Each structure stands twice: as C-alpha cells, then as structure tokens.
Amino acid sequence: MSRTHVVVIGGGYAGTLAANRLGVRPDIDVTLINPRPVFVERIRLHQHVAGTGAATADYAELLGAHVTVVVDTAEAIDAAGRRVTLASGATVGYDYLIYTAGSTGPMPPQVPGTAEFAYSLDEFEQAERLRHRLRALPDGATVTVVGGGLTGIEAATELAETGHRVRLLGGGRIGPSLSEPGRRSVTKALHRLGVSVLDTAVVAQVRPDAVVLADRIVLTSAVTVWTAGFGVAGLAAASGLPTDPLGRLRTDETLTCIADPRIVAAGDAAAPSGAPLRMSCQAALPMGAQAAETVLARIGGTPPAALDQAFVGQCISLGRKRGTIQLSRFDDTPTAMFLGGRLAAAVKETICKTTVRAIRREAAKPGTYRWLRGGDRRLADPAPQQGVHA
C-alpha cells in the first residue's frame, strides 16, 4: 500500500483537529510542524497572564499515533518541489500541505513606542513575559489595556478581578462585535470590577511609564498591554503563494489554495473566497475538519465539499465569576439576546474544556467530530476581531 504524507503547519485549534481527522485513513502519515512543544489554549492566555489558569496542554495527550510533531518553525514553502524548509535548515517533503499558521497581534509601527514598551498576550511567550512583569508591579500601579475588542475586555476584567488597577482604552468602541444589550452587559461588568473605561480613547504613543492619547493627554501607565490589531505570519506571502492584503492564504470555498490544489488552509490564516471567518476556536475547529476532508477527498479522487459551518455566538470571560454569551445568527451577526452573569461564566468554562476534549476525541476516533452547518457565507463580515474566542 502506497502511503501519503501530509504536512500540517501550525499546531493550534485548526491544525490539531485537521491532523487528527486525517487518521481515518491508515495509509496517511502526518507531520505537524509547530514552533513550541506544547499546545497553547489561546482562549486562556488572559488567565495565564493573571495567574488564574493554565493555558497549555501536552501534544501527547491531544494527537493521534499517526501524527509526528516536529518542533521547529516553517520558514519557506516550495510549492513546486512540495517541501517545507525549517528554521533549523531541515526540509520536510509532502504530498499535501495544510496551512494553519494562525494569527498574531502585531504592534502598529505608526504608534511610536509600542514595539519597545507595550506588552502583548497574543502568543504564549509574550504572555509569559507580561505575566512576569505584572508580578513585579508595586501595589496601586496602573495597568493600561489598549483595545476594546474581546481580548482587551477579557484581559482587563481578569486583571482587575485579581487585584490590579486597570484602565481600558477602547479605541472607538467597547465590544464592536456585540449587540447593544450585550455591550451593556460587558460594560456593567467592567465598572463592577473597577475598570476605568475610556471608550473612544486612541493611543498616539506608548512610553515606558505612560500612554499619550491622540488629543495629547498623558496617562500614567506602569504596564501597557496592547490587544488591538490583527496580523498573520508572512510565510505564505514570502513563499510566493497568493494572499489577501493582510497576508492570509487565498483559497476557494473548499479551502484549497487558488494556485495549488495540494495546499489547503484553515483557521485565521485562511481567506476562503476573500471572506475569512471571525478568528475563534468556534471557526477554527470546523475549518480544520473541513480542510482535512478536502485532502481526504483529493486522495480518494472525489470532489471536495464547499465550506459549510455556522456560528451560534461569542463567549466572553469577565473574570472567573462572570461572563457574557452574545448569541448570534448562523452568519455570525449578533442578535439582541445574550446570557450574562455567573451562568454565562459557567457556560464559557464548559465550552473551553469541551474544545480541548473535542481535539482529544478526534485523536481517539478520527472522523467523529461534528459541527453546526448552515451559515450563510454571503452575509459574513470579513473584518477580523482581535483575539481567539470560543
């Protein structure tokens, strides 16, 4: 029996689910390339920073026996030669490639001081650096969180609940992806925890001990946490593959690269038909499964299916005791309905645990993962929301 080798670049939610699902065929070998030896639960990085929860899991507990993990960074994709060059200098050949390189929160070069003085919690190593800095803060020091998206809200509330003095700068609006009732629920929780909220404040400069606003007001800040913005790795573009303006790999509705049928993409780094899905594990897991199904179809000589998944809402942690579940239509647009308070916190925690369990279950029984279908891609909003959420 001839064997097929599939390389998966990126060991996040989409990549691990895709790698596990390929185990439905015993003649497929999978190599997963990831820069760190552990799986990072990005939806828990705000907990890691605040010291309220762990955010990593062992790949040995998450991946099937058919998956080999290579701890390295992919630096170039040679589509013609079907091989990936790694930072170590090694190369890995493939029959098919699944591109799940994920996303990051870049520091904006147009805002002086962000690269030198601002902290991020978008990647595990950045979150670890921020965690150590917060531990060294004197009592009463102000932590400024920049960005009113879901990541900023979760970081601000988690830090405030653990005793930090927190200021949240919205940059225009708090919770732009929420409905008005959902936004009021979140704002109420922020005020309850003592977070100073400046909805429309825009940062023009970051200093070691302050932030300067666009109107030249200077606010003292012992630590500035930057959660605004969206970016992806430059691997696809640097490798000469077609990308959208933000660097996401351009695919058709089967998640196949528009320039190479042997390359498939999923998660934050994919732009199917120019309309990427909102960055979230709610999108990443089904996309990972469907990317694997596309590869399986091509190996089997059958037409791959078009992307088909629906959303149900957005889950927001507001510390450990409260949360907000913003319900949505299948196309991911918010409705006026939401769930708040302690029950919402319990639901969010259950979903976070269930996400990792789904990856484990797919490793044990490939092909068993199911997802909600019926989302209308014609109505999807391609604008990214910073942060990964359930």
Coordinates of C-alpha atoms in Angstrom, one line a residue:
M1 CA 0.0 0.0 0.0
S2 CA 1.5 3.4 -1.0
R3 CA 1.4 5.9 1.7
T4 CA 0.5 9.6 1.6
H5 CA 2.4 12.2 3.6
V6 CA 0.5 15.3 4.8
V7 CA 2.3 18.2 6.5
V8 CA 0.4 20.5 8.8
I9 CA 2.0 23.9 9.5
G10 CA 0.7 25.2 12.8
G11 CA -0.4 23.2 15.9
G12 CA -3.3 25.4 17.1
Y13 CA -7.0 24.6 17.1
A14 CA -7.4 24.1 13.3
G15 CA -4.1 22.3 12.9
T16 CA -4.5 19.7 15.6
L17 CA -8.1 18.9 14.6
A18 CA -7.1 18.6 10.9
A19 CA -4.1 16.3 11.8
N20 CA -6.2 14.1 13.9
R21 CA -9.0 13.8 11.4
L22 CA -6.6 12.5 8.7
G23 CA -6.3 9.4 10.9
V24 CA -9.5 8.0 9.3
R25 CA -7.1 6.5 6.6
P26 CA -4.4 4.1 7.8
D27 CA -2.3 4.9 4.8
I28 CA -1.7 8.6 5.8
D29 CA 1.3 9.8 7.7
V30 CA 1.0 13.3 9.2
T31 CA 3.8 15.6 10.3
L32 CA 2.7 18.6 12.4
I33 CA 5.2 21.5 12.4
N34 CA 4.9 23.9 15.4
P35 CA 7.4 26.3 17.0
R36 CA 6.8 25.1 20.5
P37 CA 6.4 21.6 22.0
V38 CA 3.0 22.2 23.6
F39 CA -0.5 23.1 22.5
V40 CA -1.5 26.6 23.6
E41 CA -5.1 27.4 24.5
R42 CA -5.1 30.9 23.3
I43 CA -8.6 31.4 24.7
R44 CA -7.0 31.0 28.2
L45 CA -3.9 33.3 27.7
H46 CA -5.6 36.1 29.7
Q47 CA -5.9 33.5 32.6
H48 CA -2.2 32.6 32.3
V49 CA -1.2 36.2 32.5
A50 CA -3.3 36.8 35.6
G51 CA -2.3 33.6 37.2
T52 CA -5.8 32.2 37.3
G53 CA -5.4 29.2 35.0
A54 CA -3.1 27.2 32.8
A55 CA -3.0 27.7 29.0
T56 CA -1.0 24.8 27.6
A57 CA -1.6 21.1 27.0
D58 CA 0.7 18.2 26.1
Y59 CA 0.6 17.2 22.4
A60 CA 1.0 13.6 23.5
E61 CA -2.5 13.8 25.0
L62 CA -4.1 15.6 22.1
L63 CA -2.7 13.9 18.9
G64 CA -3.3 10.6 17.3
A65 CA -0.5 8.0 16.9
H66 CA -0.3 8.7 13.2
V67 CA 0.9 12.3 13.9
T68 CA 4.6 13.2 14.3
V69 CA 5.3 16.5 15.9
V70 CA 8.3 18.5 14.7
V71 CA 9.2 21.4 17.0
D72 CA 10.6 23.9 14.6
T73 CA 9.5 27.0 12.6
A74 CA 8.5 26.8 8.9
E75 CA 10.4 29.4 7.0
A76 CA 9.6 28.7 3.4
I77 CA 7.1 26.6 1.3
D78 CA 8.4 25.3 -2.0
A79 CA 5.1 24.5 -3.7
A80 CA 6.7 23.3 -6.9
G81 CA 9.1 20.9 -5.1
R82 CA 6.4 20.1 -2.4
R83 CA 8.7 20.7 0.6
V84 CA 8.9 22.9 3.6
T85 CA 12.2 24.5 4.8
L86 CA 12.5 24.9 8.5
A87 CA 14.4 27.4 10.6
S88 CA 16.8 24.6 11.6
G89 CA 17.8 24.1 8.0
A90 CA 16.0 20.8 7.6
T91 CA 13.4 20.2 4.9
V92 CA 10.2 18.2 5.1
G93 CA 8.6 16.9 1.9
Y94 CA 4.9 16.5 1.5
D95 CA 2.2 15.1 -0.8
Y96 CA -0.4 17.6 0.6
L97 CA 0.1 20.6 2.9
I98 CA -2.5 22.0 5.3
Y99 CA -1.6 25.6 6.2
T100 CA -2.9 26.5 9.7
A101 CA -0.3 29.1 10.7
G102 CA -2.7 31.1 12.8
S103 CA -2.6 34.8 13.6
T104 CA -0.9 37.3 15.8
G105 CA -1.5 40.8 17.2
P106 CA 1.2 43.0 15.6
M107 CA 2.5 46.1 17.3
P108 CA 1.5 49.0 15.0
P109 CA 4.5 50.8 13.6
Q110 CA 2.6 54.0 13.2
V111 CA 2.3 54.3 17.0
P112 CA 5.7 55.1 18.4
G113 CA 6.9 53.1 21.4
T114 CA 4.6 50.1 21.0
A115 CA 7.4 47.7 19.9
E116 CA 9.7 48.9 22.8
F117 CA 7.3 49.4 25.7
A118 CA 4.0 47.7 25.1
Y119 CA 3.2 44.1 26.1
S120 CA 1.1 41.6 24.2
L121 CA -0.6 38.4 25.3
D122 CA -1.3 37.1 21.8
E123 CA 1.4 34.4 21.8
F124 CA 2.4 32.2 24.8
E125 CA 5.9 33.6 25.0
Q126 CA 4.6 37.2 25.0
A127 CA 2.0 36.3 27.6
E128 CA 4.7 34.7 29.8
R129 CA 6.8 38.0 29.6
L130 CA 3.7 40.0 30.6
R131 CA 2.9 37.6 33.5
H132 CA 6.4 38.1 35.0
R133 CA 6.2 41.9 34.6
L134 CA 2.8 42.1 36.3
R135 CA 4.2 40.1 39.2
A136 CA 6.8 42.7 39.8
L137 CA 4.4 45.7 39.9
P138 CA 4.1 47.7 43.1
D139 CA 0.6 47.9 44.8
G140 CA -1.6 50.5 43.2
A141 CA 0.3 50.6 39.8
T142 CA -2.0 51.2 36.8
V143 CA -2.2 48.7 34.0
T144 CA -3.5 50.1 30.7
V145 CA -5.1 47.7 28.3
V146 CA -5.3 49.1 24.8
G147 CA -8.1 47.7 22.6
G148 CA -11.8 47.4 23.1
G149 CA -12.3 44.0 21.4
L150 CA -12.9 40.7 23.2
T151 CA -9.3 40.1 24.0
G152 CA -9.0 43.6 25.7
I153 CA -12.2 43.1 27.6
E154 CA -11.1 39.6 28.9
A155 CA -7.6 40.8 29.8
A156 CA -8.9 43.9 31.6
T157 CA -11.6 42.0 33.7
E158 CA -9.2 39.1 34.6
L159 CA -6.5 41.5 35.8
A160 CA -9.0 43.7 37.7
E161 CA -10.5 40.7 39.4
T162 CA -7.1 39.6 40.6
G163 CA -6.5 43.0 42.3
H164 CA -4.8 45.1 39.6
R165 CA -5.8 48.7 38.9
V166 CA -6.9 48.6 35.3
R167 CA -7.7 51.2 32.6
L168 CA -9.2 50.1 29.3
L169 CA -8.9 52.2 26.2
G170 CA -11.5 51.3 23.6
G171 CA -10.0 53.0 20.6
G172 CA -13.5 53.9 19.4
R173 CA -16.0 51.5 20.9
I174 CA -16.0 48.7 23.5
G175 CA -17.1 45.4 22.1
P176 CA -17.7 46.4 18.5
S177 CA -18.8 42.8 17.6
L178 CA -21.5 42.8 20.2
S179 CA -25.1 43.9 20.2
E180 CA -26.1 46.9 22.2
P181 CA -27.6 44.7 25.0
G182 CA -24.5 42.5 25.0
R183 CA -22.3 45.6 25.2
R184 CA -24.2 47.0 28.1
S185 CA -23.7 43.7 29.9
V186 CA -20.0 43.8 29.4
T187 CA -19.7 47.5 30.3
K188 CA -21.6 46.8 33.5
A189 CA -19.2 44.1 34.5
L190 CA -16.2 46.3 33.7
H191 CA -17.5 49.0 36.0
R192 CA -18.3 46.5 38.7
L193 CA -14.7 45.3 38.7
G194 CA -13.5 48.9 38.9
V195 CA -12.0 49.1 35.4
S196 CA -11.7 52.7 34.2
V197 CA -13.2 52.6 30.7
L198 CA -12.4 55.3 28.1
D199 CA -14.4 54.0 25.1
T200 CA -13.2 56.4 22.4
A201 CA -9.6 57.0 23.6
V202 CA -7.0 56.5 20.8
V203 CA -3.3 55.9 21.7
A204 CA -0.8 58.0 19.8
Q205 CA 2.4 57.0 21.7
V206 CA 3.5 54.4 24.3
R207 CA 6.1 55.4 26.8
P208 CA 7.9 53.3 29.5
D209 CA 5.6 54.7 32.2
A210 CA 2.7 56.3 30.3
V211 CA 0.5 56.4 27.2
V212 CA -0.1 59.5 25.2
L213 CA -3.6 59.9 23.6
A214 CA -4.4 61.4 20.2
D215 CA -5.6 64.6 22.0
R216 CA -2.1 64.8 23.7
I217 CA -3.4 63.8 27.1
V218 CA -0.8 61.8 29.0
L219 CA -1.9 58.9 31.2
T220 CA 0.4 57.3 33.7
S221 CA 0.8 53.6 33.0
A222 CA 3.1 51.2 34.7
V223 CA 2.4 48.5 32.2
T224 CA 0.7 48.9 28.8
V225 CA -1.0 45.8 27.3
W226 CA -1.6 46.1 23.5
T227 CA -4.6 43.9 22.3
A228 CA -5.6 45.9 19.2
G229 CA -5.0 44.8 15.7
F230 CA -4.7 41.6 13.6
G231 CA -2.0 40.0 11.6
V232 CA -0.7 36.7 10.3
A233 CA 2.7 35.2 9.7
G234 CA 4.3 36.2 6.4
L235 CA 5.1 32.6 5.5
A236 CA 2.6 32.3 2.7
A237 CA 3.4 35.6 1.1
A238 CA 7.1 35.1 1.4
S239 CA 6.7 31.7 -0.3
G240 CA 5.1 33.3 -3.3
L241 CA 1.6 31.9 -2.5
P242 CA -1.5 34.1 -3.2
T243 CA -2.6 36.1 -0.2
D244 CA -5.1 38.8 0.8
P245 CA -3.9 42.2 1.9
L246 CA -3.4 41.0 5.4
G247 CA -1.3 38.0 4.4
R248 CA -3.9 35.3 4.7
L249 CA -3.7 32.5 2.1
R250 CA -6.3 32.9 -0.5
T251 CA -8.4 29.8 -1.1
D252 CA -11.6 28.7 -2.8
E253 CA -14.7 27.5 -0.9
T254 CA -13.2 24.1 -0.5
L255 CA -10.3 25.7 1.4
T256 CA -7.9 24.8 -1.4
C257 CA -5.2 27.3 -2.3
I258 CA -6.3 29.1 -5.6
A259 CA -2.8 28.5 -7.0
D260 CA -2.1 24.9 -5.9
P261 CA -4.6 22.0 -5.3
R262 CA -2.1 20.3 -3.0
I263 CA -2.2 23.1 -0.5
V264 CA -5.2 23.6 1.8
A265 CA -5.7 26.2 4.5
A266 CA -7.8 26.7 7.6
G267 CA -8.2 28.9 10.6
D268 CA -7.1 32.5 11.0
A269 CA -4.5 32.3 8.2
A270 CA -7.1 31.3 5.5
A271 CA -9.2 33.7 3.4
P272 CA -11.8 31.5 1.6
S273 CA -13.2 33.4 -1.4
G274 CA -11.9 36.6 0.1
A275 CA -14.3 36.4 3.1
P276 CA -12.4 35.0 6.1
L277 CA -14.3 33.8 9.2
R278 CA -14.0 35.5 12.6
M279 CA -11.0 34.4 14.4
S280 CA -12.2 32.0 17.1
C281 CA -11.9 28.3 18.0
Q282 CA -15.6 28.2 17.1
A283 CA -14.4 28.7 13.5
A284 CA -11.1 27.0 13.7
L285 CA -12.1 23.5 14.7
P286 CA -14.8 23.1 11.9
M287 CA -12.4 24.6 9.4
G288 CA -9.6 22.2 10.4
A289 CA -12.0 19.3 10.0
Q290 CA -13.1 20.5 6.6
A291 CA -9.5 21.1 5.5
A292 CA -8.8 17.5 6.3
E293 CA -11.9 16.4 4.5
T294 CA -10.7 18.3 1.4
V295 CA -7.4 16.5 1.5
L296 CA -9.1 13.1 2.0
A297 CA -11.4 13.8 -1.0
R298 CA -8.4 14.6 -3.2
I299 CA -6.6 11.5 -2.1
G300 CA -9.7 9.5 -2.8
G301 CA -10.3 11.1 -6.1
T302 CA -13.7 12.7 -5.3
P303 CA -14.7 16.3 -5.5
P304 CA -14.1 18.2 -2.1
A305 CA -17.1 19.8 -0.5
A306 CA -17.5 23.6 0.0
L307 CA -17.0 25.2 3.3
D308 CA -20.2 24.9 5.4
Q309 CA -20.4 26.0 9.0
A310 CA -22.5 28.2 11.2
F311 CA -21.9 30.3 14.3
V312 CA -24.0 30.5 17.4
G313 CA -22.5 33.3 19.4
Q314 CA -19.5 34.8 21.2
C315 CA -18.3 33.8 24.7
I316 CA -16.6 36.4 26.8
S317 CA -15.0 35.9 30.2
L318 CA -15.4 38.8 32.6
G319 CA -13.1 37.4 35.3
R320 CA -13.7 34.0 36.8
K321 CA -17.1 34.8 38.3
R322 CA -19.0 36.4 35.4
G323 CA -19.3 36.3 31.7
T324 CA -21.4 37.3 28.7
I325 CA -22.6 35.0 26.0
Q326 CA -23.6 37.0 23.0
L327 CA -26.0 35.0 20.8
S328 CA -25.8 35.3 17.1
R329 CA -27.4 34.3 13.9
F330 CA -25.8 31.5 11.9
D331 CA -23.9 34.1 9.8
D332 CA -22.2 35.4 13.0
T333 CA -24.1 38.7 13.1
P334 CA -25.2 39.4 16.8
T335 CA -28.8 39.3 17.9
A336 CA -30.2 41.3 20.8
M337 CA -30.2 38.2 23.0
F338 CA -27.4 37.4 25.5
L339 CA -26.7 35.5 28.6
G340 CA -24.9 37.2 31.4
G341 CA -23.5 36.8 35.0
R342 CA -22.4 33.6 36.7
L343 CA -24.3 31.3 34.4
A344 CA -22.5 32.8 31.4
A345 CA -19.1 32.3 33.2
A346 CA -20.0 28.6 33.7
V347 CA -21.0 28.2 30.1
K348 CA -17.8 29.8 28.8
E349 CA -15.7 27.5 31.0
T350 CA -17.6 24.4 29.8
I351 CA -17.0 25.4 26.2
C352 CA -13.3 26.0 26.8
K353 CA -13.0 22.5 28.3
T354 CA -15.2 21.0 25.6
T355 CA -12.9 22.5 22.9
V356 CA -9.9 20.5 24.1
R357 CA -11.9 17.4 24.6
A358 CA -13.1 17.6 21.0
I359 CA -9.5 17.5 19.8
R360 CA -8.7 14.6 22.1
R361 CA -11.8 12.7 20.9
E362 CA -10.9 13.2 17.3
A363 CA -7.4 11.7 18.1
A364 CA -9.0 8.6 19.6
K365 CA -11.7 8.3 17.0
P366 CA -10.9 10.2 13.8
G367 CA -13.9 11.4 11.8
T368 CA -16.2 11.7 14.8
Y369 CA -16.0 15.5 15.2
R370 CA -19.3 17.2 14.1
W371 CA -20.1 20.8 13.7
L372 CA -23.1 23.1 13.1
R373 CA -23.7 23.8 9.5
G374 CA -25.9 26.2 7.5
G375 CA -24.1 29.5 7.9
D376 CA -24.6 32.0 5.1
R377 CA -21.2 32.9 3.7
R378 CA -22.8 35.7 1.6
L379 CA -23.5 37.7 4.8
A380 CA -20.3 37.1 6.6
D381 CA -18.3 40.1 7.8
P382 CA -14.7 39.6 6.8
A383 CA -13.4 42.2 9.3
P384 CA -11.2 40.4 11.9
Q385 CA -11.9 40.7 15.6
Q386 CA -8.7 40.5 17.6
G387 CA -8.3 37.6 19.9
V388 CA -9.4 33.9 19.7
H389 CA -12.6 33.1 21.4
A390 CA -14.9 30.2 21.9

